[in-house]
PDB file of C-alpha atoms in Angstrom:
ATOM      1  CA  MET O 676      66.365 106.895  77.458  1.00  0.00           C
ATOM      2  CA  PRO O 677      69.907 104.989  77.174  1.00  0.00           C
ATOM      3  CA  PRO O 678      71.916 104.496  80.162  1.00  0.00           C
ATOM      4  CA  VAL O 679      73.901 107.895  80.927  1.00  0.00           C
ATOM      5  CA  LEU O 680      77.655 107.353  81.854  1.00  0.00           C
ATOM      6  CA  THR O 681      79.021 109.787  84.145  1.00  0.00           C
ATOM      7  CA  SER O 682      82.632 108.610  85.591  1.00  0.00           C
ATOM      8  CA  LEU O 683      84.943 105.703  85.116  1.00  0.00           C
ATOM      9  CA  THR O 684      87.464 105.149  88.470  1.00  0.00           C
ATOM     10  CA  PRO O 685      89.916 104.739  87.428  1.00  0.00           C
ATOM     11  CA  ASN O 686      89.718 106.289  83.807  1.00  0.00           C
ATOM     12  CA  SER O 687      93.098 104.497  82.725  1.00  0.00           C
ATOM     13  CA  GLY O 688      95.025 101.129  83.602  1.00  0.00           C
ATOM     14  CA  PRO O 689      97.687  98.878  82.293  1.00  0.00           C
ATOM     15  CA  ARG O 690      97.590  97.229  78.330  1.00  0.00           C
ATOM     16  CA  ALA O 691      97.283  93.860  79.931  1.00  0.00           C
ATOM     17  CA  GLY O 692      93.678  95.047  81.516  1.00  0.00           C
ATOM     18  CA  PHE O 693      92.352  92.838  84.141  1.00  0.00           C
ATOM     19  CA  ASN O 694      92.043  95.749  86.354  1.00  0.00           C
ATOM     20  CA  SER O 695      88.750  96.736  87.931  1.00  0.00           C
ATOM     21  CA  VAL O 696      86.439 100.147  86.547  1.00  0.00           C
ATOM     22  CA  VAL O 697      84.036 101.441  88.680  1.00  0.00           C
ATOM     23  CA  ILE O 698      81.377 103.158  85.935  1.00  0.00           C
ATOM     24  CA  THR O 699      79.215 105.466  87.500  1.00  0.00           C
ATOM     25  CA  GLY O 700      75.730 106.985  85.720  1.00  0.00           C
ATOM     26  CA  SER O 701      72.502 105.743  85.499  1.00  0.00           C
ATOM     27  CA  GLY O 702      69.623 103.634  83.963  1.00  0.00           C
ATOM     28  CA  PHE O 703      71.781 100.592  84.840  1.00  0.00           C
ATOM     29  CA  SER O 704      68.755  98.197  86.082  1.00  0.00           C
ATOM     30  CA  GLY O 705      65.435  97.345  84.689  1.00  0.00           C
ATOM     31  CA  VAL O 706      66.284  97.963  81.063  1.00  0.00           C
ATOM     32  CA  GLY O 707      67.273  94.366  79.883  1.00  0.00           C
ATOM     33  CA  SER O 708      70.666  93.084  79.677  1.00  0.00           C
ATOM     34  CA  LEU O 709      73.391  95.303  78.953  1.00  0.00           C
ATOM     35  CA  THR O 710      76.806  94.973  77.389  1.00  0.00           C
ATOM     36  CA  VAL O 711      79.875  97.173  78.589  1.00  0.00           C
ATOM     37  CA  ARG O 712      82.370  97.615  75.945  1.00  0.00           C
ATOM     38  CA  PHE O 713      85.801  98.969  76.078  1.00  0.00           C
ATOM     39  CA  GLY O 714      86.193 100.020  72.641  1.00  0.00           C
ATOM     40  CA  ALA O 715      85.016  97.435  70.272  1.00  0.00           C
ATOM     41  CA  THR O 716      85.727  94.529  72.967  1.00  0.00           C
ATOM     42  CA  ALA O 717      82.791  93.527  75.191  1.00  0.00           C
ATOM     43  CA  THR O 718      83.802  92.989  78.950  1.00  0.00           C
ATOM     44  CA  THR O 719      82.717  91.145  82.126  1.00  0.00           C
ATOM     45  CA  PHE O 720      81.079  93.126  84.800  1.00  0.00           C
ATOM     46  CA  THR O 721      78.899  93.538  87.660  1.00  0.00           C
ATOM     47  CA  ILE O 722      75.756  95.729  87.965  1.00  0.00           C
ATOM     48  CA  ASP O 723      76.247  96.798  91.618  1.00  0.00           C
ATOM     49  CA  SER O 724      73.170  99.275  91.442  1.00  0.00           C
ATOM     50  CA  ASP O 725      71.121 101.534  89.061  1.00  0.00           C
ATOM     51  CA  THR O 726      73.602 104.146  89.675  1.00  0.00           C
ATOM     52  CA  GLN O 727      76.950 101.780  89.682  1.00  0.00           C
ATOM     53  CA  ILE O 728      78.750  99.000  87.411  1.00  0.00           C
ATOM     54  CA  THR O 729      81.669  97.494  88.300  1.00  0.00           C
ATOM     55  CA  ALA O 730      83.930  96.151  85.301  1.00  0.00           C
ATOM     56  CA  ILE O 731      86.928  94.368  84.683  1.00  0.00           C
ATOM     57  CA  ALA O 732      89.058  96.117  81.667  1.00  0.00           C
ATOM     58  CA  PRO O 733      90.052  94.216  78.909  1.00  0.00           C
ATOM     59  CA  ALA O 734      93.169  94.045  77.095  1.00  0.00           C
ATOM     60  CA  GLY O 735      93.861  97.086  74.887  1.00  0.00           C
ATOM     61  CA  THR O 736      96.237  99.985  73.706  1.00  0.00           C
ATOM     62  CA  GLY O 737      95.873 103.638  73.700  1.00  0.00           C
ATOM     63  CA  ALA O 738      92.762 105.540  74.196  1.00  0.00           C
ATOM     64  CA  VAL O 739      89.586 103.942  73.857  1.00  0.00           C
ATOM     65  CA  ASN O 740      85.664 105.033  74.666  1.00  0.00           C
ATOM     66  CA  VAL O 741      83.892 103.263  77.288  1.00  0.00           C
ATOM     67  CA  THR O 742      80.191 102.422  76.675  1.00  0.00           C
ATOM     68  CA  VAL O 743      77.211 100.558  78.188  1.00  0.00           C
ATOM     69  CA  THR O 744      74.217  99.235  75.872  1.00  0.00           C
ATOM     70  CA  ALA O 745      71.235  98.038  77.146  1.00  0.00           C
ATOM     71  CA  ASN O 746      68.748  96.013  75.298  1.00  0.00           C
ATOM     72  CA  LEU O 747      65.961  97.829  75.780  1.00  0.00           C
ATOM     73  CA  ASP O 748      67.165 101.591  75.383  1.00  0.00           C
ATOM     74  CA  GLY O 749      69.894 101.828  73.167  1.00  0.00           C
ATOM     75  CA  THR O 750      73.804 102.945  74.167  1.00  0.00           C
ATOM     76  CA  SER O 751      74.904 105.247  76.585  1.00  0.00           C
ATOM     77  CA  ASN O 752      77.564 108.143  75.671  1.00  0.00           C
ATOM     78  CA  PRO O 753      80.929 107.289  75.663  1.00  0.00           C
ATOM     79  CA  LEU O 754      83.987 107.793  78.656  1.00  0.00           C
ATOM     80  CA  PRO O 755      87.114 107.869  77.603  1.00  0.00           C
ATOM     81  CA  TYR O 756      89.806 105.176  78.678  1.00  0.00           C
ATOM     82  CA  THR O 757      93.281 105.231  78.310  1.00  0.00           C
ATOM     83  CA  TYR O 758      95.829 102.227  77.932  1.00  0.00           C
ATOM     84  CA  GLY O 759      99.586 102.350  79.117  1.00  0.00           C
ATOM     85  CA  SER O 760     101.639 104.155  81.421  1.00  0.00           C
ATOM     86  CA  VAL O 761     100.255 106.204  84.721  1.00  0.00           C
ATOM     87  CA  LEU O 762     101.492 108.857  86.754  1.00  0.00           C
ATOM     88  CA  PHE O 763     100.527 108.934  90.094  1.00  0.00           C
ATOM     89  CA  VAL O 764     100.598 112.278  92.087  1.00  0.00           C
ATOM     90  CA  THR O 765     100.049 113.333  95.547  1.00  0.00           C
ATOM     91  CA  ASP O 766      98.511 116.783  96.601  1.00  0.00           C
ATOM     92  CA  GLY O 767     100.182 118.268  99.520  1.00  0.00           C
ATOM     93  CA  LEU O 768      96.764 120.258 100.921  1.00  0.00           C
ATOM     94  CA  ASN O 769      95.167 119.029 104.023  1.00  0.00           C
ATOM     95  CA  PRO O 770      92.920 116.619 103.504  1.00  0.00           C
ATOM     96  CA  GLY O 771      95.661 115.167 100.965  1.00  0.00           C
ATOM     97  CA  VAL O 772      94.769 113.521  97.866  1.00  0.00           C
ATOM     98  CA  LEU O 773      96.547 110.733  95.838  1.00  0.00           C
ATOM     99  CA  TYR O 774      95.917 111.065  91.904  1.00  0.00           C
ATOM    100  CA  SER O 775      96.498 108.931  88.951  1.00  0.00           C
ATOM    101  CA  VAL O 776      96.944 110.444  85.693  1.00  0.00           C
ATOM    102  CA  PRO O 777      98.010 108.775  82.013  1.00  0.00           C
ATOM    103  CA  ALA O 778     101.146 109.548  81.293  1.00  0.00           C
ATOM    104  CA  ALA O 779     100.403 110.374  77.684  1.00  0.00           C
ATOM    105  CA  GLY O 780      98.105 112.833  79.283  1.00  0.00           C
ATOM    106  CA  GLY O 781      94.449 113.376  80.679  1.00  0.00           C
ATOM    107  CA  VAL O 782      91.928 114.070  83.194  1.00  0.00           C
ATOM    108  CA  PRO O 783      93.127 113.206  87.064  1.00  0.00           C
ATOM    109  CA  THR O 784      91.175 110.676  88.867  1.00  0.00           C
ATOM    110  CA  VAL O 785      91.175 110.429  92.521  1.00  0.00           C
ATOM    111  CA  LEU O 786      92.354 107.470  94.357  1.00  0.00           C
ATOM    112  CA  ALA O 787      92.735 108.329  97.666  1.00  0.00           C
ATOM    113  CA  THR O 788      91.979 111.340 100.176  1.00  0.00           C
ATOM    114  CA  GLY O 789      92.297 111.731 103.752  1.00  0.00           C
ATOM    115  CA  LEU O 790      95.965 111.752 103.865  1.00  0.00           C
ATOM    116  CA  ASN O 791      97.808 114.617 105.827  1.00  0.00           C
ATOM    117  CA  LYS O 792     100.520 116.132 103.733  1.00  0.00           C
ATOM    118  CA  PRO O 793     101.153 113.482 101.426  1.00  0.00           C
ATOM    119  CA  ARG O 794     104.797 113.629 100.621  1.00  0.00           C
ATOM    120  CA  GLY O 795     107.208 111.149  98.595  1.00  0.00           C
ATOM    121  CA  LEU O 796     105.563 107.965  97.035  1.00  0.00           C
ATOM    122  CA  VAL O 797     106.631 104.695  95.334  1.00  0.00           C
ATOM    123  CA  VAL O 798     104.798 102.249  93.194  1.00  0.00           C
ATOM    124  CA  SER O 799     104.984  98.362  94.449  1.00  0.00           C
ATOM    125  CA  GLY O 800     103.340  95.752  92.260  1.00  0.00           C
ATOM    126  CA  ASN O 801      99.984  96.815  92.454  1.00  0.00           C
ATOM    127  CA  THR O 802     100.299  99.390  95.499  1.00  0.00           C
ATOM    128  CA  VAL O 803     100.958 103.124  95.716  1.00  0.00           C
ATOM    129  CA  ILE O 804     103.529 103.206  98.893  1.00  0.00           C
ATOM    130  CA  ILE O 805     103.430 107.022 100.239  1.00  0.00           C
ATOM    131  CA  ALA O 806     104.804 109.012 103.255  1.00  0.00           C
ATOM    132  CA  ASP O 807     101.859 110.126 104.993  1.00  0.00           C
ATOM    133  CA  SER O 808     104.370 112.828 106.537  1.00  0.00           C
ATOM    134  CA  GLY O 809     101.704 114.834 108.560  1.00  0.00           C
ATOM    135  CA  ASN O 810     100.608 111.615 110.174  1.00  0.00           C
ATOM    136  CA  ASN O 811     103.930 110.186 110.794  1.00  0.00           C
ATOM    137  CA  ARG O 812     103.296 107.106 109.073  1.00  0.00           C
ATOM    138  CA  VAL O 813     103.766 105.515 105.669  1.00  0.00           C
ATOM    139  CA  VAL O 814     100.328 103.785 103.798  1.00  0.00           C
ATOM    140  CA  SER O 815      99.688 102.028 101.109  1.00  0.00           C
ATOM    141  CA  VAL O 816      96.704 102.398  98.079  1.00  0.00           C
ATOM    142  CA  PRO O 817      95.710 100.238  95.244  1.00  0.00           C
ATOM    143  CA  THR O 818      96.771 101.076  92.231  1.00  0.00           C
ATOM    144  CA  THR O 819      93.367 101.382  91.145  1.00  0.00           C
ATOM    145  CA  GLY O 820      92.295 103.273  94.484  1.00  0.00           C
ATOM    146  CA  GLY O 821      90.590 102.468  97.704  1.00  0.00           C
ATOM    147  CA  PRO O 822      91.297 102.129 101.145  1.00  0.00           C
ATOM    148  CA  VAL O 823      94.644 103.719 102.610  1.00  0.00           C
ATOM    149  CA  THR O 824      96.241 101.321 104.894  1.00  0.00           C
ATOM    150  CA  PRO O 825      98.893 101.727 107.612  1.00  0.00           C
ATOM    151  CA  LEU O 826     102.246 100.362 106.966  1.00  0.00           C
ATOM    152  CA  VAL O 827     104.270 101.981 109.488  1.00  0.00           C
ATOM    153  CA  THR O 828     103.327 104.238 111.612  1.00  0.00           C
ATOM    154  CA  GLY O 829     105.076 106.287 114.912  1.00  0.00           C
ATOM    155  CA  LEU O 830     107.512 107.845 112.578  1.00  0.00           C
ATOM    156  CA  SER O 831     108.761 111.671 112.850  1.00  0.00           C
ATOM    157  CA  SER O 832     107.762 113.314 109.573  1.00  0.00           C
ATOM    158  CA  PRO O 833     108.722 110.788 106.871  1.00  0.00           C
ATOM    159  CA  ASP O 834     109.203 112.817 103.577  1.00  0.00           C
ATOM    160  CA  GLY O 835     110.967 110.071 101.292  1.00  0.00           C
ATOM    161  CA  VAL O 836     110.036 106.230 100.369  1.00  0.00           C
ATOM    162  CA  ALA O 837     112.128 103.555  98.270  1.00  0.00           C
ATOM    163  CA  VAL O 838     111.646  99.962  97.941  1.00  0.00           C
ATOM    164  CA  SER O 839     113.955  97.265  96.662  1.00  0.00           C
ATOM    165  CA  GLY O 840     112.783  93.311  96.951  1.00  0.00           C
ATOM    166  CA  ASN O 841     111.237  92.869 100.366  1.00  0.00           C
ATOM    167  CA  THR O 842     112.464  96.361 102.076  1.00  0.00           C
ATOM    168  CA  LEU O 843     110.961  99.434 102.184  1.00  0.00           C
ATOM    169  CA  TYR O 844     113.554 102.585 102.908  1.00  0.00           C
ATOM    170  CA  ILE O 845     112.055 105.781 104.224  1.00  0.00           C
ATOM    171  CA  ALA O 846     113.761 109.321 104.876  1.00  0.00           C
ATOM    172  CA  GLU O 847     112.068 110.922 107.848  1.00  0.00           C
ATOM    173  CA  GLU O 848     113.152 114.462 107.853  1.00  0.00           C
ATOM    174  CA  GLY O 849     112.165 115.043 111.979  1.00  0.00           C
ATOM    175  CA  SER O 850     114.511 112.468 112.753  1.00  0.00           C
ATOM    176  CA  ASN O 851     117.676 113.378 110.195  1.00  0.00           C
ATOM    177  CA  SER O 852     117.640 109.618 109.438  1.00  0.00           C
ATOM    178  CA  VAL O 853     116.654 106.850 106.895  1.00  0.00           C
ATOM    179  CA  VAL O 854     115.236 103.885 108.313  1.00  0.00           C
ATOM    180  CA  SER O 855     114.264 100.638 106.628  1.00  0.00           C
ATOM    181  CA  VAL O 856     111.312  98.415 107.140  1.00  0.00           C
ATOM    182  CA  PRO O 857     109.848  94.812 105.448  1.00  0.00           C
ATOM    183  CA  ILE O 858     107.659  96.274 103.080  1.00  0.00           C
ATOM    184  CA  GLY O 859     104.913  94.733 104.527  1.00  0.00           C
ATOM    185  CA  GLY O 860     105.169  96.924 107.587  1.00  0.00           C
ATOM    186  CA  GLY O 861     106.832  96.132 111.047  1.00  0.00           C
ATOM    187  CA  SER O 862     109.710  98.218 113.139  1.00  0.00           C
ATOM    188  CA  PRO O 863     112.038 100.621 111.322  1.00  0.00           C
ATOM    189  CA  THR O 864     115.739  99.757 111.445  1.00  0.00           C
ATOM    190  CA  VAL O 865     118.147 102.861 111.547  1.00  0.00           C
ATOM    191  CA  VAL O 866     120.136 102.458 107.961  1.00  0.00           C
ATOM    192  CA  ALA O 867     121.712 106.071 108.444  1.00  0.00           C
ATOM    193  CA  THR O 868     121.432 109.489 110.199  1.00  0.00           C
ATOM    194  CA  PHE O 869     122.125 112.994 109.051  1.00  0.00           C
ATOM    195  CA  PRO O 870     123.106 116.111 110.429  1.00  0.00           C
ATOM    196  CA  THR O 871     120.406 117.528 109.145  1.00  0.00           C
ATOM    197  CA  SER O 872     117.095 116.642 107.766  1.00  0.00           C
ATOM    198  CA  ALA O 873     116.857 113.677 105.429  1.00  0.00           C
ATOM    199  CA  VAL O 874     113.838 114.252 103.069  1.00  0.00           C
ATOM    200  CA  GLY O 875     114.465 112.212  99.726  1.00  0.00           C
ATOM    201  CA  VAL O 876     115.686 108.870  99.330  1.00  0.00           C
ATOM    202  CA  ALA O 877     116.358 106.087  96.071  1.00  0.00           C
ATOM    203  CA  ILE O 878     118.022 103.404  95.748  1.00  0.00           C
ATOM    204  CA  GLN O 879     120.257 101.933  93.078  1.00  0.00           C
ATOM    205  CA  VAL O 880     120.192  97.893  93.198  1.00  0.00           C
ATOM    206  CA  GLN O 881     123.574  96.463  92.031  1.00  0.00           C
TER     207      GLN O 881
END
């Protein structure tokens, strides 16, 4: 029997490639040498177990099929992978979830779980920064998925985030204010206060 693929995490990524893609399925060990292809392009990978491979996506465009070919048993079923812009979406239910989905349309991929009423978010480089409102903190998650890392704690119901250069701005609904923090984390500095709640923040760089 050829290998069987069940999921790709994430199932989309940048046109430049070089991001890690976890392939789950079965039949990855004890079957001779393997080849992992994104479309027609073979790529580098590591076999984590009989049920998981971590591949490095090559550069590409549009939608392609990912396959795994075993030297002894043939080629797996294909799973779609999309190159191009990616949307990041928070699910505010408790526990909250961060998803990615190709901007052109596709199936959402879970990038992180265990958030508590996640609200506003912003992408900075290879990181998604999220106002984790229910936990009174701002956290970061790699754009390809991974652990939730606290950046700023002890906030008061943060709802919105924005980034300019090395500075993170946070709208705090609970304290009716906007605060600034170094993007790597630190102590908040009050930028402005308001008569009622502050729930969103954006910045125009001039």
